[in-house]
XYZ file of C-alpha atoms in Angstrom:
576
model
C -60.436 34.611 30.125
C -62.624 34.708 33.945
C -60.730 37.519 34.620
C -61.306 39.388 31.202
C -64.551 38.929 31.544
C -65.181 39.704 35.219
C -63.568 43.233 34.289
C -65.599 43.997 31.312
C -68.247 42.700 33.285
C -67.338 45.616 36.487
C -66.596 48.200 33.806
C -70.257 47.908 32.324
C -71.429 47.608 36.010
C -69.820 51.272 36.298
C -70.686 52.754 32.744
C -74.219 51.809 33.768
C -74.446 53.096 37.484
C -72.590 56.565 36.345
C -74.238 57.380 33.106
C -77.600 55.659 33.211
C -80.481 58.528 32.728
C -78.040 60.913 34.064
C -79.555 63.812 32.527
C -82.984 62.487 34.686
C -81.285 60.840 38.163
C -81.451 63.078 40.110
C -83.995 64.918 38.232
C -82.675 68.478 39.545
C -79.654 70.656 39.672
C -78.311 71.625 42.816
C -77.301 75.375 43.684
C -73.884 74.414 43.730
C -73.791 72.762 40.467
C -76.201 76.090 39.342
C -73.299 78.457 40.139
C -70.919 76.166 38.182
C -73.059 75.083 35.425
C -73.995 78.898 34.519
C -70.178 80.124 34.823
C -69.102 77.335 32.882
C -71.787 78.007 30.140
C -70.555 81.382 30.165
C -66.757 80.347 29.727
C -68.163 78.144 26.759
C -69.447 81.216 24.953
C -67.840 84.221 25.779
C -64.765 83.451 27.880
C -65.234 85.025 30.998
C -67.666 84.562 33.530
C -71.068 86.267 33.618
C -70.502 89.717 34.755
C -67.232 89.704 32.018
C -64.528 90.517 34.769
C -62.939 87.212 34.726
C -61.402 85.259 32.258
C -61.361 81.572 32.773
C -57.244 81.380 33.115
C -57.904 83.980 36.225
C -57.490 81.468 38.841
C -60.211 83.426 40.814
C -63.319 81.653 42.221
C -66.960 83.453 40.920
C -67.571 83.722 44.734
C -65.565 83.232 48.176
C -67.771 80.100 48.920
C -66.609 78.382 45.472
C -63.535 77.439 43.853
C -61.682 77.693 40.544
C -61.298 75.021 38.910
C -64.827 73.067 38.400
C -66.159 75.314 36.303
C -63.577 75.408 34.017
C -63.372 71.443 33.879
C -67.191 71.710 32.861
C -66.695 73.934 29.794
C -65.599 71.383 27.051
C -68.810 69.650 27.533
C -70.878 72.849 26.799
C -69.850 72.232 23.743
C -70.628 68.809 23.535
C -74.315 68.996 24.353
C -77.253 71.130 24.672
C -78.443 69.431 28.061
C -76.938 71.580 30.990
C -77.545 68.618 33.148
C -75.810 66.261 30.894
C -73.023 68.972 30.579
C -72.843 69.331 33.866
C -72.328 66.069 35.641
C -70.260 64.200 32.843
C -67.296 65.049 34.124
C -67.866 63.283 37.789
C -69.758 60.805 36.019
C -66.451 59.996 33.921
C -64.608 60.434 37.576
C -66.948 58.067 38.774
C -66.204 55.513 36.702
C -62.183 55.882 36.386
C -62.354 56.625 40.958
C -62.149 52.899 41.490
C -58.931 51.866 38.938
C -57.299 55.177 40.501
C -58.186 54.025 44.305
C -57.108 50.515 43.367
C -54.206 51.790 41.617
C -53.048 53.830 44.789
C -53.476 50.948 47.265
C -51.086 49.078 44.441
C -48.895 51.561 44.870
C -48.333 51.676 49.069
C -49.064 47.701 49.714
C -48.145 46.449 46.442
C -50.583 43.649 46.978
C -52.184 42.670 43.789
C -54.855 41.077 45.080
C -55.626 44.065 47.721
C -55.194 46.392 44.596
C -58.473 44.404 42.591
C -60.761 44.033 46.136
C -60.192 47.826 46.620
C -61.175 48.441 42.851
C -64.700 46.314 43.591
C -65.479 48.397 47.112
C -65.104 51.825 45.670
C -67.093 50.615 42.285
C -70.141 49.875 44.150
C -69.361 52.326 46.953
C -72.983 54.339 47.778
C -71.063 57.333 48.157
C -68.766 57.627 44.899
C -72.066 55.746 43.243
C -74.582 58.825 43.916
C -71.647 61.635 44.031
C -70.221 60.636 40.850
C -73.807 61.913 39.478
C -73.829 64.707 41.008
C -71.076 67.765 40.476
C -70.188 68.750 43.534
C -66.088 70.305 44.157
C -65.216 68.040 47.011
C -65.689 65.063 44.477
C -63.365 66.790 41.651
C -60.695 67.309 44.889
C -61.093 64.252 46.502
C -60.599 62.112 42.922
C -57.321 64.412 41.999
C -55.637 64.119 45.738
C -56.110 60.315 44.826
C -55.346 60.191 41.687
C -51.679 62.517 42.717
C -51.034 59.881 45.147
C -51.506 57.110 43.094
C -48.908 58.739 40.660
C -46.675 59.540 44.081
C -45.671 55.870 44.189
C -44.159 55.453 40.906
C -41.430 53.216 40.798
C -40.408 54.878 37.849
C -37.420 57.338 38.580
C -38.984 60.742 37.575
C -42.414 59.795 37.099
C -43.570 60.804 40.877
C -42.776 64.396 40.018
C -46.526 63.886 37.705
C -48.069 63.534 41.111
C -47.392 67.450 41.364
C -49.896 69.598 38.801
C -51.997 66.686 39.755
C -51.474 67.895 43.564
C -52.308 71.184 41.993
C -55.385 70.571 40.490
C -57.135 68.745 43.106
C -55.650 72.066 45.451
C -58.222 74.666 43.353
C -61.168 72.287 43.141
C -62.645 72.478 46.401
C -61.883 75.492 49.015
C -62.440 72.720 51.935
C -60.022 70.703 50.900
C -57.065 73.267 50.254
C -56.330 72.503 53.709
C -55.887 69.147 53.210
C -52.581 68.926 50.526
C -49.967 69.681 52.675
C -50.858 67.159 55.159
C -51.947 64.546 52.438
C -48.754 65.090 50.785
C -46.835 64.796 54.421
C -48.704 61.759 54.731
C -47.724 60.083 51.804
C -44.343 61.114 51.947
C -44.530 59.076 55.330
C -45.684 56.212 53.483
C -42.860 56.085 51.048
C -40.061 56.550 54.211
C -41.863 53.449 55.705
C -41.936 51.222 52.360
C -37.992 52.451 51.651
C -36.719 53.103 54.770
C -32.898 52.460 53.379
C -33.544 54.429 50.508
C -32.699 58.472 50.314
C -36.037 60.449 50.533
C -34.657 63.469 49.638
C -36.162 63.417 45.724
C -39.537 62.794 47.214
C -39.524 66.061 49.166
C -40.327 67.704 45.901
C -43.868 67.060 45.954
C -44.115 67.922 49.645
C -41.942 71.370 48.964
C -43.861 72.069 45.728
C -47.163 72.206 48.013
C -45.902 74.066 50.692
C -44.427 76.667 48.177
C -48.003 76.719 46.302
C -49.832 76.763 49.673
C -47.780 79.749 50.469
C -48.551 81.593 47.400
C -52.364 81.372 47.908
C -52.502 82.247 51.114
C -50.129 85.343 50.911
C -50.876 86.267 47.099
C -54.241 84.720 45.698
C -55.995 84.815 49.185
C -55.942 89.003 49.569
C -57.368 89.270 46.042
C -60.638 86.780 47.059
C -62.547 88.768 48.994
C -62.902 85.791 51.852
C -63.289 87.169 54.827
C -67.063 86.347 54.950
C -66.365 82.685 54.669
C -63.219 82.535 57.088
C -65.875 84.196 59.811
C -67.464 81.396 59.756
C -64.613 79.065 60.555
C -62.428 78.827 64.260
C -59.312 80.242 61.980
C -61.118 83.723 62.351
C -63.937 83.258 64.779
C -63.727 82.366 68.021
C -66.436 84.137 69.443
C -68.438 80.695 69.844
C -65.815 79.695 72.102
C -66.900 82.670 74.413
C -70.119 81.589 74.385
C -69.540 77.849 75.315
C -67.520 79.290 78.390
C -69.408 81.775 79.146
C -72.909 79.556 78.876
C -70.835 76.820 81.471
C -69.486 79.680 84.139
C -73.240 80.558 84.419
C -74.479 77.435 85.206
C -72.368 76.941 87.716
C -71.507 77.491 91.146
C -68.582 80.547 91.550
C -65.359 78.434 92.170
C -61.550 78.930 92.103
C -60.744 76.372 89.748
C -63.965 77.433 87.350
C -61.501 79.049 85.061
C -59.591 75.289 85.085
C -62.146 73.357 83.376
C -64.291 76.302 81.492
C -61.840 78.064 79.152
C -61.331 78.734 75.347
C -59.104 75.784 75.614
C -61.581 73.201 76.865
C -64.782 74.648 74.839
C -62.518 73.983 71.700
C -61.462 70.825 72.651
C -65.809 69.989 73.365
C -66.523 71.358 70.064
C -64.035 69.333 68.338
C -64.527 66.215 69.487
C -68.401 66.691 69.295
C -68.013 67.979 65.252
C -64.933 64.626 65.036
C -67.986 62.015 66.405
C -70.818 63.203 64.645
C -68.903 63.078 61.230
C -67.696 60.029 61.980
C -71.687 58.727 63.257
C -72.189 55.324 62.834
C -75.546 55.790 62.066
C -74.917 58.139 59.271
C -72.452 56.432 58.035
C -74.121 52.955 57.635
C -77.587 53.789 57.988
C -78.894 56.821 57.266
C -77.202 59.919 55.602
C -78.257 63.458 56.130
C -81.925 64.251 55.657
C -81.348 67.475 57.004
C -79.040 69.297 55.013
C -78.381 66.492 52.260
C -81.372 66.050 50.533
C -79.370 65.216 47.490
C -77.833 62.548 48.931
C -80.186 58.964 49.579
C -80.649 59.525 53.283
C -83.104 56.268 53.550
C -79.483 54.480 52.871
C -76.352 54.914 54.897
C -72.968 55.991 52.973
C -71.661 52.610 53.300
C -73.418 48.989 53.540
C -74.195 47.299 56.905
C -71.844 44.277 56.100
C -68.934 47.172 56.178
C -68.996 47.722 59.793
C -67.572 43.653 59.638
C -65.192 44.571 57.059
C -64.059 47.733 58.765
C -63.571 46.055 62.070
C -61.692 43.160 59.993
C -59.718 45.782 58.286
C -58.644 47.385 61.135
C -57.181 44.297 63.029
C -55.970 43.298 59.602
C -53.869 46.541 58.936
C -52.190 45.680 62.693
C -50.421 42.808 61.231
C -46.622 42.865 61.933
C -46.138 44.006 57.710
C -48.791 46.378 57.578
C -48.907 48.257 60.942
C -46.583 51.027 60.390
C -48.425 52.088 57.463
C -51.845 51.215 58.436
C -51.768 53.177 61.994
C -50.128 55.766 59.501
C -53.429 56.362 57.647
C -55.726 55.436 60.738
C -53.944 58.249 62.661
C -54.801 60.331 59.889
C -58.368 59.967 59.560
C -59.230 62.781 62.030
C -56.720 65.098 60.474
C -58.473 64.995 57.092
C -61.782 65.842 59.019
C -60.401 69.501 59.567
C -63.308 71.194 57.034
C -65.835 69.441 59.719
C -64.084 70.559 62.891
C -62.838 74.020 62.225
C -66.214 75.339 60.485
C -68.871 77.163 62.532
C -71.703 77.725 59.554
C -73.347 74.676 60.327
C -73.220 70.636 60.939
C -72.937 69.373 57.006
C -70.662 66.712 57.204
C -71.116 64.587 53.958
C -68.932 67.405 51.531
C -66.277 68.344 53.846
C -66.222 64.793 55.011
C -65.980 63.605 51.759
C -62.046 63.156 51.662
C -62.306 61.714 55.019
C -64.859 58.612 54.097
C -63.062 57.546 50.874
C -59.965 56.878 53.132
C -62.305 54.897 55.181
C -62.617 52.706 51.908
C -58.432 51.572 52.647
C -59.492 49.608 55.684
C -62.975 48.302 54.333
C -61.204 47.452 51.145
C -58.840 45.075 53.771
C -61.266 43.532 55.612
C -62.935 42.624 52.299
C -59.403 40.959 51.241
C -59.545 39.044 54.366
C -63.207 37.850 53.861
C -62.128 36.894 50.560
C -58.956 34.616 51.742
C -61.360 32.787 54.040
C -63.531 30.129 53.819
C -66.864 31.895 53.639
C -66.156 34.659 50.699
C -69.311 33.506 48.939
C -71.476 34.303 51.399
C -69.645 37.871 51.835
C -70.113 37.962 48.259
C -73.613 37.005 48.684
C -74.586 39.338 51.388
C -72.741 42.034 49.453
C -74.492 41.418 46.540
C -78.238 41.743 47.852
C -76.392 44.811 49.729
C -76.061 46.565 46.219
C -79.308 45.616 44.858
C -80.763 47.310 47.982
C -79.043 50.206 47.308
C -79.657 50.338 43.836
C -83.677 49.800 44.382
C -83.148 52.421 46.477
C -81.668 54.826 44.059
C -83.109 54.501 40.714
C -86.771 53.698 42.452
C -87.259 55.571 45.656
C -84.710 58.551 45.149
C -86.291 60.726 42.601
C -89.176 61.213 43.869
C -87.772 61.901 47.831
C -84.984 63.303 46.499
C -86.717 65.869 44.181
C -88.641 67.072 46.632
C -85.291 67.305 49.105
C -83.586 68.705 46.346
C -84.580 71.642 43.614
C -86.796 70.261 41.324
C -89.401 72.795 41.771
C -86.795 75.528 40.581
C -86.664 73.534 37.673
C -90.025 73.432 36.703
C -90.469 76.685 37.360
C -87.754 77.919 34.834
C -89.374 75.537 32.296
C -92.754 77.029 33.228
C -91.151 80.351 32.226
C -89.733 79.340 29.133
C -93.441 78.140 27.908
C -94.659 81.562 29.277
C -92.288 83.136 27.378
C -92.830 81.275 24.000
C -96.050 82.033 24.240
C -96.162 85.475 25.241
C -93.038 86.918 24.159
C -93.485 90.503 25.776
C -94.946 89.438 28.554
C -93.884 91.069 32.119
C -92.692 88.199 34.863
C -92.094 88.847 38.448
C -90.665 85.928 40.005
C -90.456 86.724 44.274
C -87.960 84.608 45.854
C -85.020 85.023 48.134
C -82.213 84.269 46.279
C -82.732 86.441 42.979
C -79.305 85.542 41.448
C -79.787 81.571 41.776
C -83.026 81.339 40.136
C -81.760 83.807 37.517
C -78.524 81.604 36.515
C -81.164 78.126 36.771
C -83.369 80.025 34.253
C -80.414 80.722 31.728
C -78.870 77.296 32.229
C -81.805 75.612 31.500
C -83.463 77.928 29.047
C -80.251 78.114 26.569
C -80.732 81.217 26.512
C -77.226 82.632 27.664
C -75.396 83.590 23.762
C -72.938 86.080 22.338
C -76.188 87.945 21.457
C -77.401 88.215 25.145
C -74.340 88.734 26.894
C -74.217 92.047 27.753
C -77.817 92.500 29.078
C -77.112 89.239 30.951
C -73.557 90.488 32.571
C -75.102 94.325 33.385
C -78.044 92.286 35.083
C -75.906 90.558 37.407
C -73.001 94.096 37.449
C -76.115 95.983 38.619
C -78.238 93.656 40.565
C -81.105 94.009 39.210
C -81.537 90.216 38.180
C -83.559 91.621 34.611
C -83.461 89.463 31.907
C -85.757 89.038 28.831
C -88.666 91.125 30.597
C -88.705 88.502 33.606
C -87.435 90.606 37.071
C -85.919 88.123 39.587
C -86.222 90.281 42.932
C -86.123 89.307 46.627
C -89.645 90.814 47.759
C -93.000 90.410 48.536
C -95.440 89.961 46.118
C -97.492 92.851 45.015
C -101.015 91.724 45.490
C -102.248 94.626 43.916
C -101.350 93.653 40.227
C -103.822 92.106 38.642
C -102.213 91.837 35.093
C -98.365 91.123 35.759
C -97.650 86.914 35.843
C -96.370 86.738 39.161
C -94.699 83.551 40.905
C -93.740 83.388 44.429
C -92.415 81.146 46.686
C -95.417 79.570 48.923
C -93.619 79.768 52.376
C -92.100 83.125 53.053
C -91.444 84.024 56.562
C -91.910 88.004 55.991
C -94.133 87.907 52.931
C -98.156 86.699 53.257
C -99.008 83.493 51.037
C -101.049 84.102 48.153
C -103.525 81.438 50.000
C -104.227 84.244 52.073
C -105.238 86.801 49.311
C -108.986 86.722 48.297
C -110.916 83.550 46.794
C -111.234 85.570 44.031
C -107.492 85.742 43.114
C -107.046 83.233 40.421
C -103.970 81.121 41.337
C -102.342 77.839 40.503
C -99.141 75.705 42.322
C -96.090 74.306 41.507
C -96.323 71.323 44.209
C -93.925 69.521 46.542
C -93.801 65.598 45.125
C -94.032 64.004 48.342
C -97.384 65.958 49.292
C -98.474 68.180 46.953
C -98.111 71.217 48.835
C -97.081 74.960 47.494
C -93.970 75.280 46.647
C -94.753 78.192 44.612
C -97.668 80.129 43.885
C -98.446 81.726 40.099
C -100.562 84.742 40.174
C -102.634 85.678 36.956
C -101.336 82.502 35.077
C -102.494 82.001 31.057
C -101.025 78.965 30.275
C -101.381 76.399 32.309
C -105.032 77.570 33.535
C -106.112 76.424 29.770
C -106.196 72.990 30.811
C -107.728 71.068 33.460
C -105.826 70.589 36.207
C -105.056 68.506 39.224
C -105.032 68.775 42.617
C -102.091 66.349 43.063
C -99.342 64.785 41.295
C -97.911 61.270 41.031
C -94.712 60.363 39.120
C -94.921 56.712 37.334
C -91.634 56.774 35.977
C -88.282 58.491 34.899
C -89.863 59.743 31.593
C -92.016 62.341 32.852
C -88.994 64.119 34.636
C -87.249 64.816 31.152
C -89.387 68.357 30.874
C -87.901 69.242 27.388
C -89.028 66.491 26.213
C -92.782 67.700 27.095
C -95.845 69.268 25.640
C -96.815 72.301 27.008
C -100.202 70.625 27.549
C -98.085 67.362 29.020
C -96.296 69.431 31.732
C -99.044 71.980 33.007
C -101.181 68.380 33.478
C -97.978 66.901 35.436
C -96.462 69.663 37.259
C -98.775 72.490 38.044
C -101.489 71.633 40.288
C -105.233 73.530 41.117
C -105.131 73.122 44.976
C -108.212 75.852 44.756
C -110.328 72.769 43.798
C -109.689 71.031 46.996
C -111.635 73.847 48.947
């Protein structure tokens, strides 16, 4: 009956965490989930994808720097719900709360420890990672949950039921173009695994799944690959382009004196090996990894709180001597070893130094050896005060999350986009035939946020909608998306730009005459963007900064049109 009661107990724990305001935390859609979220809206009404040259059964990503399969995982929920948020992020939401009986499942499966099986089920339920990913809708989480899920199948005791772990394989293959690199030498892996649990047993039947992902590997690379239009994306990785290398060498032969053995030490070979290792240690940073994330180039993620707890740098330490025990080394050096091979998305790309997506696969291995050093903690003496200390661990994080994070992660994130598509949509209701020029640099982004969150993508719009995005012209409903600056000169068009624009001049530099209003930054007010000849909003009296009091106010559709201008646009022309 304790036991019953402890899991219904976890399994609200995880309803709660996952689905809790989830169409409000966080309070913004990414890009990513944008470009997903709008093609999957599309595939729920028409089919294809916006510009109507792709069905959904294509098995071709929207764009080289997406994949296939997320969108198409998204669509039943269209269907479900009006909310594009809601629509959106249900499906990692229900990943996030099925991840930890899968992970727990699969270290059942190679250590067939029972009690291992239910700690490991416990670490990855209150995770920080899996907790904020799994409400969020990023590909690497979809990958990461179906490589998992595969291998949990892989050790089936049953005779034939392994040979599930291969669609599975499949899926997770076309969720996430980081991780396609991964299955062949997850699958090796694991095959590895099975050779050292049944080393007097034939292996030969569990080839398949390692031959069934070489064979589809094959296939995309030689047949799918051509037709994707990648090269863009491969220049930016050390399979195509090498020509960083040069400069490393090139940058060390300078600074140095002329020498024989120059050529020894300052080669392709040794600049490859730098920039390796350097990509390997800072993914692997233990300050990003227990302290703080990635306030640079995560801002969706809680950076004020590391991906892990403190107390897991004990338990990872304790898992690794435990998983050098005489009955679990062969296996646990197996997956140790392997931890640097399933960084490859970090260490081959070149774009930039984002480690917490391609990384992703990487840190919920990491989870195996906490999850051990947990089990020992919990076969000692003092597992209530690990309990303890993990405990207050989780509330920290959680305090952190519902309390702190929307407000620094909104302004990190792109909850300005989002009110300005609302913004829009009152514009609009108001003035039907009114002319918008929205100036911003990605055109196409802004465009799909608008639709997704406007509802206003339907069998009656299309057309317009996929000649729009055919053509490039990013017109929709009399609203012209463009990348330019704004045109000062128009006193009569509604025109919003964004505030900082390294080519274009700030509206705060037009006359004091110019009658302007702001959609602000949360953490300081600032411009974000800048609305030019504005009849809405300028109707009511309005501040010159904004403070959110709660989760409420971040549910816009839920708003008066007198409610949000007072919110969300701000007068900063009364602060002069």
């Amino acid at each position: 009956m304790k036991q019953k009661l402890l899991l219904i107990g976890l399994i609200f724990f995880l309803i709660f965490t996952r689905f809790s305001a989830l169409d409000t935390l966080p309070p913004f859609l990414t890009h990513d989930e944008v470009v997903y979220g709008v093609v999957a809206q599309s595939f729920a009404v028409q089919g294809t994808t916006l510009t109507q040259d792709q069905t959904w059964y294509s098995l071709r990503p929207v764009h080289p720097f997406y994949a296939e399969f997320p969108a198409l995982l998204m669509t039943p929920f269209f269907w479900l719900t009006d909310n594009p948020l809601l629509a959106i992020r249900i499906p990692t939401a229900l990943m996030g709360v099925t991840f930890p009986f899968v992970f727990g499942w699969f270290c059942w499966g190679v250590w067939r420890n029972k009690t291992l099986a239910w700690v490991a089920v416990v670490v990855a339920a209150v995770n920080p990672l899996w907790w904020q990913f799994s409400r969020l809708s990023y590909d690497a989480v979809y990958s990461t949950f179906f490589y998992f899920l595969g291998g949990a199948i892989f050790f089936s005791n049953t005779k034939r039921g392994f040979l599930w772990s291969i669609p599975i394989f499949a899926l997770g293959f076309f969720q996430y173009q980081g991780f396609k690199l991964l299955l062949v030498p997850w699958i090796a892996l694991l095959t590895l695994v099975w050779f050292l649990q049944h080393q007097k047993v034939s292996v030969r039947a569990r080839l398949i799944p390692l031959l069934s992902s070489l064979v589809l590997l094959s296939v995309y690379i030689f047949f799918m690959l051509p037709q994707q239009h990648v090269e863009g994306r491969l220049e930016g990785t050390l399979l195509q382009d090498q020509s960083i290398l040069s400069e490393i060498v090139d940058d060390q032969r300078r600074k140095a004196l002329q020498s024989p053995i120059s050529p020894l030490f300052a080669n392709k070979f040794t600049a490859l090996v730098q920039l390796s290792a350097d990509r390997l240690l800072s993914s692997f940073s233990p300050h990003m990894l227990f302290l703080n994330s990635e306030p640079s180039a995560s801002g969706f993620a809680v950076w004020s709180h590391g991906l892990f707890y403190l107390v897991d740098i004990a338990l990872l330490l304790l898992g690794i001597g435990a998983l050098q025990q005489k009955k679990t080394r062969a296996i646990g050096v197996s997956f140790l070893l392997a931890l640097p091979f399933v960084a490859a998305p970090v260490i081959i790309n070149l774009t930039s130094e984002w480690y917490l997506l391609r990384s992703f696969f990487a840190y919920t291995l990491m989870l195996l050896v906490i999850s051990w050093g947990a089990l020992v903690c919990w076969q000692s003496r003092f597992r209530w005060l690990v309990v303890v200390v993990y405990t207050l661990s989780v509330l920290n994080f959680a305090s952190q999350y519902f309390i702190r994070y929307p407000v620094m992660g909104a302004d990190a994130g792109f909850f300005s986009e989002r009110v300005l598509t609302q913004y829009i949509a009152w514009v609009r209701q108001a003035y039907p035939d009114e002319p918008i020029t929205v100036y911003t640099i990605d055109p196409p982004i802004l465009l799909s946020s608008y639709l997704l969150h406007s509802q206003s993508l339907s069998a009656e719009t299309v057309d317009q909608i996929a000649q729009t995005f055919r053509e490039r012209t990013y017109l929709f409903d009399n609203i012209t998306f463009k990348d330019a600056c704004v045109d000062d000169d128009d006193e009569t068009t509604l025109g919003i730009t964004e505030a900082i624009r390294d080519r274009c001049r700030s509206l705060s530099d037009l006359s004091a005459d110019v009658h302007k209003i702001t959609i602000p930054a949360l953490k300081d007010s600032g411009s974000v963007y800048e609305i030019l000849n504005d009849h809405i909003c300028s109707r009511y009296t309005l501040g010159t900064f904004i403070q959110v009091a709660n989760l409420q106010q971040f549910r816009l559709h839920d708003m008066s049109e007198e409610a949000f201008c007072r919110q969300w646009i701000t007068d900063l022309k009364k602060v002069t």
